[in-house]
């Protein structure tokens, strides 16, 4: 059985709330041991995922619900974030980053998520909406340079 | 010159887009955008700059970015779009182009 998330937040699908979530992810990523550059990219990836939920799942409505659950993971050390919503469902197979040779504004979010995260998995959520699981591990350099923590509630 | 500050994300990109459009209406020979006070930029912000660049190219204008900090640069690099832009370290450098 899955452990309870270490952090669990529910927000409305309002873009003005995203800065608060970025600050939270950044702070936890620092505790885990990510470098400034990795924290920046991780924060960007989570922000892009939430922006996609708002834009595509809720079609820019600001009253949709988004649940954000977060765990520190132990082996390998890193962070796991699960986003769930009740917005419009899409076939996960259709979620693709766009061809970067096609220079046009928009559609970069999925590419950023896939490039940044070690794992990114979109699923249809039972009961409607989507679930996105994001995992990022510390790099070998980050692992070497960070102080190991012993969180009690981490996923082995 | 445009000098936005703070975070350029989904909630602010349209404001920046309007500001760029307003400046471009007068068709300056060159538009310098100083990003030195921008702490965060997401793909909405990058898309806004791509639009500005494409508009500038269509109208034979120069579009130059300055003060691109490490976090904003990372966002550009991961999208492999940094090479599209003319980037200068300082406003002074940008004025000489």
GROMACS .gro file of C-alpha atoms in nm:
model
  253
    1UNK     CA    1   0.000   0.000   0.000
    2UNK     CA    2   0.126   0.344  -0.092
    3UNK     CA    3   0.244   0.564   0.191
    4UNK     CA    4   0.060   0.883   0.263
    5UNK     CA    5   0.207   1.184   0.082
    6UNK     CA    6   0.445   1.392   0.290
    7UNK     CA    7   0.283   1.705   0.150
    8UNK     CA    8  -0.067   1.724   0.012
    9UNK     CA    9  -0.215   2.045  -0.128
   10UNK     CA   10  -0.534   2.119  -0.315
   11UNK     CA   11  -0.556   2.434  -0.525
   12UNK     CA   12  -0.805   2.586  -0.764
   13UNK     CA   13  -0.704   2.604  -1.129
   14UNK     CA   14  -0.610   2.970  -1.102
   15UNK     CA   15  -0.278   3.067  -1.270
   16UNK     CA   16  -0.218   3.325  -0.998
   17UNK     CA   17  -0.174   3.042  -0.747
   18UNK     CA   18   0.112   2.880  -0.938
   19UNK     CA   19   0.384   3.099  -0.785
   20UNK     CA   20   0.299   2.959  -0.441
   21UNK     CA   21   0.332   2.601  -0.564
   22UNK     CA   22   0.663   2.686  -0.731
   23UNK     CA   23   0.793   2.820  -0.400
   24UNK     CA   24   0.685   2.504  -0.220
   25UNK     CA   25   0.843   2.268  -0.474
   26UNK     CA   26   1.163   2.472  -0.476
   27UNK     CA   27   1.188   2.457  -0.095
   28UNK     CA   28   1.136   2.080  -0.075
   29UNK     CA   29   1.375   2.019  -0.364
   30UNK     CA   30   1.640   2.209  -0.169
   31UNK     CA   31   1.583   1.987   0.134
   32UNK     CA   32   1.623   1.677  -0.085
   33UNK     CA   33   1.957   1.805  -0.215
   34UNK     CA   34   1.896   1.927  -0.571
   35UNK     CA   35   2.130   2.196  -0.702
   36UNK     CA   36   2.004   2.541  -0.790
   37UNK     CA   37   1.992   2.451  -1.161
   38UNK     CA   38   1.802   2.125  -1.098
   39UNK     CA   39   1.562   2.303  -0.865
   40UNK     CA   40   1.492   2.560  -1.132
   41UNK     CA   41   1.415   2.295  -1.392
   42UNK     CA   42   1.210   2.081  -1.153
   43UNK     CA   43   1.004   2.383  -1.053
   44UNK     CA   44   0.958   2.471  -1.418
   45UNK     CA   45   0.842   2.117  -1.504
   46UNK     CA   46   0.583   2.110  -1.225
   47UNK     CA   47   0.465   2.458  -1.321
   48UNK     CA   48   0.428   2.351  -1.686
   49UNK     CA   49   0.230   2.044  -1.580
   50UNK     CA   50  -0.007   2.258  -1.372
   51UNK     CA   51  -0.039   2.513  -1.651
   52UNK     CA   52  -0.136   2.232  -1.890
   53UNK     CA   53  -0.406   2.114  -1.648
   54UNK     CA   54  -0.544   2.468  -1.627
   55UNK     CA   55  -0.519   2.535  -2.002
   56UNK     CA   56  -0.628   2.200  -2.146
   57UNK     CA   57  -0.796   2.010  -1.862
   58UNK     CA   58  -1.003   2.299  -1.733
   59UNK     CA   59  -0.987   2.516  -2.049
   60UNK     CA   60  -0.876   2.818  -1.842
   61UNK     CA   61  -1.157   2.791  -1.590
   62UNK     CA   62  -1.030   2.901  -1.249
   63UNK     CA   63  -1.267   2.693  -1.036
   64UNK     CA   64  -1.133   2.345  -1.115
   65UNK     CA   65  -0.963   2.139  -0.847
   66UNK     CA   66  -0.603   2.022  -0.866
   67UNK     CA   67  -0.448   1.796  -0.603
   68UNK     CA   68  -0.072   1.801  -0.556
   69UNK     CA   69   0.087   1.520  -0.355
   70UNK     CA   70   0.456   1.508  -0.286
   71UNK     CA   71   0.698   1.252  -0.142
   72UNK     CA   72   1.070   1.240  -0.091
   73UNK     CA   73   1.195   0.909  -0.227
   74UNK     CA   74   1.488   0.719  -0.082
   75UNK     CA   75   1.623   0.468  -0.337
   76UNK     CA   76   1.730   0.635  -0.556
   77UNK     CA   77   1.704   0.961  -0.368
   78UNK     CA   78   1.478   1.219  -0.521
   79UNK     CA   79   1.129   1.355  -0.530
   80UNK     CA   80   0.796   1.220  -0.649
   81UNK     CA   81   0.502   1.445  -0.728
   82UNK     CA   82   0.155   1.333  -0.830
   83UNK     CA   83  -0.091   1.581  -0.981
   84UNK     CA   84  -0.457   1.491  -1.013
   85UNK     CA   85  -0.747   1.683  -1.160
   86UNK     CA   86  -1.108   1.644  -1.260
   87UNK     CA   87  -1.072   1.820  -1.592
   88UNK     CA   88  -1.114   1.696  -1.945
   89UNK     CA   89  -0.959   1.352  -1.996
   90UNK     CA   90  -0.735   1.284  -2.293
   91UNK     CA   91  -0.574   0.969  -2.424
   92UNK     CA   92  -0.233   0.958  -2.252
   93UNK     CA   93  -0.081   0.825  -2.575
   94UNK     CA   94  -0.169   1.154  -2.741
   95UNK     CA   95   0.037   1.359  -2.494
   96UNK     CA   96   0.361   1.430  -2.674
   97UNK     CA   97   0.622   1.704  -2.674
   98UNK     CA   98   0.631   1.892  -2.998
   99UNK     CA   99   0.905   1.881  -3.257
  100UNK     CA  100   1.148   2.155  -3.157
  101UNK     CA  101   1.252   2.204  -3.519
  102UNK     CA  102   0.907   2.346  -3.575
  103UNK     CA  103   0.969   2.690  -3.428
  104UNK     CA  104   0.642   2.827  -3.307
  105UNK     CA  105   0.506   2.965  -2.982
  106UNK     CA  106   0.334   2.719  -2.751
  107UNK     CA  107   0.337   2.345  -2.694
  108UNK     CA  108   0.668   2.343  -2.512
  109UNK     CA  109   0.538   2.229  -2.173
  110UNK     CA  110   0.537   1.853  -2.237
  111UNK     CA  111   0.885   1.872  -2.387
  112UNK     CA  112   1.012   2.054  -2.075
  113UNK     CA  113   0.849   1.796  -1.846
  114UNK     CA  114   0.994   1.497  -2.034
  115UNK     CA  115   1.342   1.650  -2.059
  116UNK     CA  116   1.355   1.744  -1.692
  117UNK     CA  117   1.200   1.449  -1.512
  118UNK     CA  118   1.336   1.094  -1.491
  119UNK     CA  119   0.979   0.966  -1.503
  120UNK     CA  120   0.661   1.129  -1.627
  121UNK     CA  121   0.348   0.922  -1.662
  122UNK     CA  122   0.004   1.049  -1.760
  123UNK     CA  123  -0.296   0.830  -1.681
  124UNK     CA  124  -0.671   0.865  -1.693
  125UNK     CA  125  -0.785   0.902  -1.334
  126UNK     CA  126  -1.050   0.657  -1.213
  127UNK     CA  127  -1.360   0.870  -1.170
  128UNK     CA  128  -1.256   1.125  -1.433
  129UNK     CA  129  -0.977   1.367  -1.499
  130UNK     CA  130  -0.607   1.296  -1.530
  131UNK     CA  131  -0.324   1.184  -1.305
  132UNK     CA  132   0.036   1.278  -1.377
  133UNK     CA  133   0.320   1.115  -1.184
  134UNK     CA  134   0.654   1.295  -1.193
  135UNK     CA  135   0.978   1.160  -1.050
  136UNK     CA  136   1.319   1.321  -1.043
  137UNK     CA  137   1.629   1.166  -0.885
  138UNK     CA  138   1.940   1.337  -0.763
  139UNK     CA  139   2.226   1.317  -1.011
  140UNK     CA  140   2.539   1.128  -0.895
  141UNK     CA  141   2.709   1.465  -0.832
  142UNK     CA  142   2.415   1.593  -0.630
  143UNK     CA  143   2.410   1.270  -0.432
  144UNK     CA  144   2.778   1.302  -0.352
  145UNK     CA  145   2.755   1.667  -0.248
  146UNK     CA  146   2.438   1.657  -0.041
  147UNK     CA  147   2.395   1.559   0.320
  148UNK     CA  148   2.190   1.242   0.351
  149UNK     CA  149   1.866   1.290   0.539
  150UNK     CA  150   1.672   1.017   0.711
  151UNK     CA  151   1.310   1.104   0.650
  152UNK     CA  152   1.083   0.855   0.823
  153UNK     CA  153   0.806   0.877   0.573
  154UNK     CA  154   0.993   0.820   0.250
  155UNK     CA  155   0.917   0.562  -0.013
  156UNK     CA  156   1.189   0.295  -0.005
  157UNK     CA  157   1.348   4.916  -2.445
  158UNK     CA  158   1.127   4.691  -2.236
  159UNK     CA  159   1.228   4.592  -1.886
  160UNK     CA  160   0.981   4.346  -1.733
  161UNK     CA  161   1.040   4.220  -1.382
  162UNK     CA  162   0.940   3.938  -1.149
  163UNK     CA  163   0.799   3.613  -1.280
  164UNK     CA  164   0.679   3.576  -1.639
  165UNK     CA  165   0.441   3.286  -1.618
  166UNK     CA  166   0.098   3.185  -1.742
  167UNK     CA  167  -0.067   3.458  -1.536
  168UNK     CA  168   0.152   3.740  -1.672
  169UNK     CA  169   0.251   3.640  -2.024
  170UNK     CA  170  -0.045   3.818  -2.182
  171UNK     CA  171   0.051   4.145  -2.009
  172UNK     CA  172   0.403   4.117  -2.150
  173UNK     CA  173   0.262   4.026  -2.494
  174UNK     CA  174   0.051   4.344  -2.493
  175UNK     CA  175   0.347   4.557  -2.386
  176UNK     CA  176   0.561   4.413  -2.668
  177UNK     CA  177   0.282   4.469  -2.922
  178UNK     CA  178   0.244   4.829  -2.807
  179UNK     CA  179   0.615   4.903  -2.853
  180UNK     CA  180   0.625   4.727  -3.191
  181UNK     CA  181   0.337   4.936  -3.324
  182UNK     CA  182   0.580   5.225  -3.379
  183UNK     CA  183   0.817   4.992  -3.567
  184UNK     CA  184   1.144   5.073  -3.391
  185UNK     CA  185   1.457   4.963  -3.575
  186UNK     CA  186   1.551   4.766  -3.268
  187UNK     CA  187   1.372   4.642  -2.959
  188UNK     CA  188   1.587   4.558  -2.658
  189UNK     CA  189   1.427   4.349  -2.386
  190UNK     CA  190   1.614   4.361  -2.057
  191UNK     CA  191   1.537   4.044  -1.861
  192UNK     CA  192   1.774   4.131  -1.576
  193UNK     CA  193   1.489   4.163  -1.327
  194UNK     CA  194   1.303   3.853  -1.444
  195UNK     CA  195   1.342   3.580  -1.184
  196UNK     CA  196   1.139   3.310  -1.353
  197UNK     CA  197   1.007   3.239  -1.701
  198UNK     CA  198   0.789   2.949  -1.814
  199UNK     CA  199   0.697   2.833  -2.163
  200UNK     CA  200   0.426   3.102  -2.186
  201UNK     CA  201   0.698   3.364  -2.145
  202UNK     CA  202   0.922   3.189  -2.397
  203UNK     CA  203   0.630   3.170  -2.642
  204UNK     CA  204   0.575   3.545  -2.599
  205UNK     CA  205   0.938   3.613  -2.686
  206UNK     CA  206   0.920   3.381  -2.990
  207UNK     CA  207   0.617   3.575  -3.112
  208UNK     CA  208   0.803   3.902  -3.061
  209UNK     CA  209   1.105   3.768  -3.248
  210UNK     CA  210   0.895   3.644  -3.538
  211UNK     CA  211   0.713   3.977  -3.557
  212UNK     CA  212   1.046   4.160  -3.555
  213UNK     CA  213   1.186   3.941  -3.833
  214UNK     CA  214   0.879   3.991  -4.049
  215UNK     CA  215   0.914   4.366  -4.009
  216UNK     CA  216   1.292   4.376  -4.049
  217UNK     CA  217   1.343   4.489  -3.691
  218UNK     CA  218   1.613   4.373  -3.452
  219UNK     CA  219   1.506   4.204  -3.130
  220UNK     CA  220   1.775   4.171  -2.865
  221UNK     CA  221   1.763   4.012  -2.521
  222UNK     CA  222   1.990   4.128  -2.240
  223UNK     CA  223   2.038   4.030  -1.876
  224UNK     CA  224   1.936   3.668  -1.923
  225UNK     CA  225   1.995   3.514  -1.578
  226UNK     CA  226   2.081   3.149  -1.513
  227UNK     CA  227   1.726   3.031  -1.445
  228UNK     CA  228   1.578   3.201  -1.751
  229UNK     CA  229   1.869   3.073  -1.959
  230UNK     CA  230   1.802   2.716  -1.836
  231UNK     CA  231   1.442   2.742  -1.953
  232UNK     CA  232   1.559   2.859  -2.295
  233UNK     CA  233   1.827   2.591  -2.313
  234UNK     CA  234   1.596   2.301  -2.233
  235UNK     CA  235   1.368   2.412  -2.517
  236UNK     CA  236   1.675   2.445  -2.742
  237UNK     CA  237   1.557   2.791  -2.847
  238UNK     CA  238   1.831   3.011  -2.704
  239UNK     CA  239   2.017   3.002  -3.036
  240UNK     CA  240   1.729   3.175  -3.214
  241UNK     CA  241   1.776   3.493  -3.016
  242UNK     CA  242   2.041   3.762  -3.020
  243UNK     CA  243   2.154   3.777  -2.658
  244UNK     CA  244   2.385   4.043  -2.513
  245UNK     CA  245   2.533   4.069  -2.167
  246UNK     CA  246   2.449   4.436  -2.119
  247UNK     CA  247   2.220   4.702  -2.260
  248UNK     CA  248   2.529   4.890  -2.376
  249UNK     CA  249   2.637   4.589  -2.583
  250UNK     CA  250   2.287   4.560  -2.727
  251UNK     CA  251   2.280   4.921  -2.839
  252UNK     CA  252   2.598   4.864  -3.044
  253UNK     CA  253   2.445   4.587  -3.257
   0.00000   0.00000   0.00000
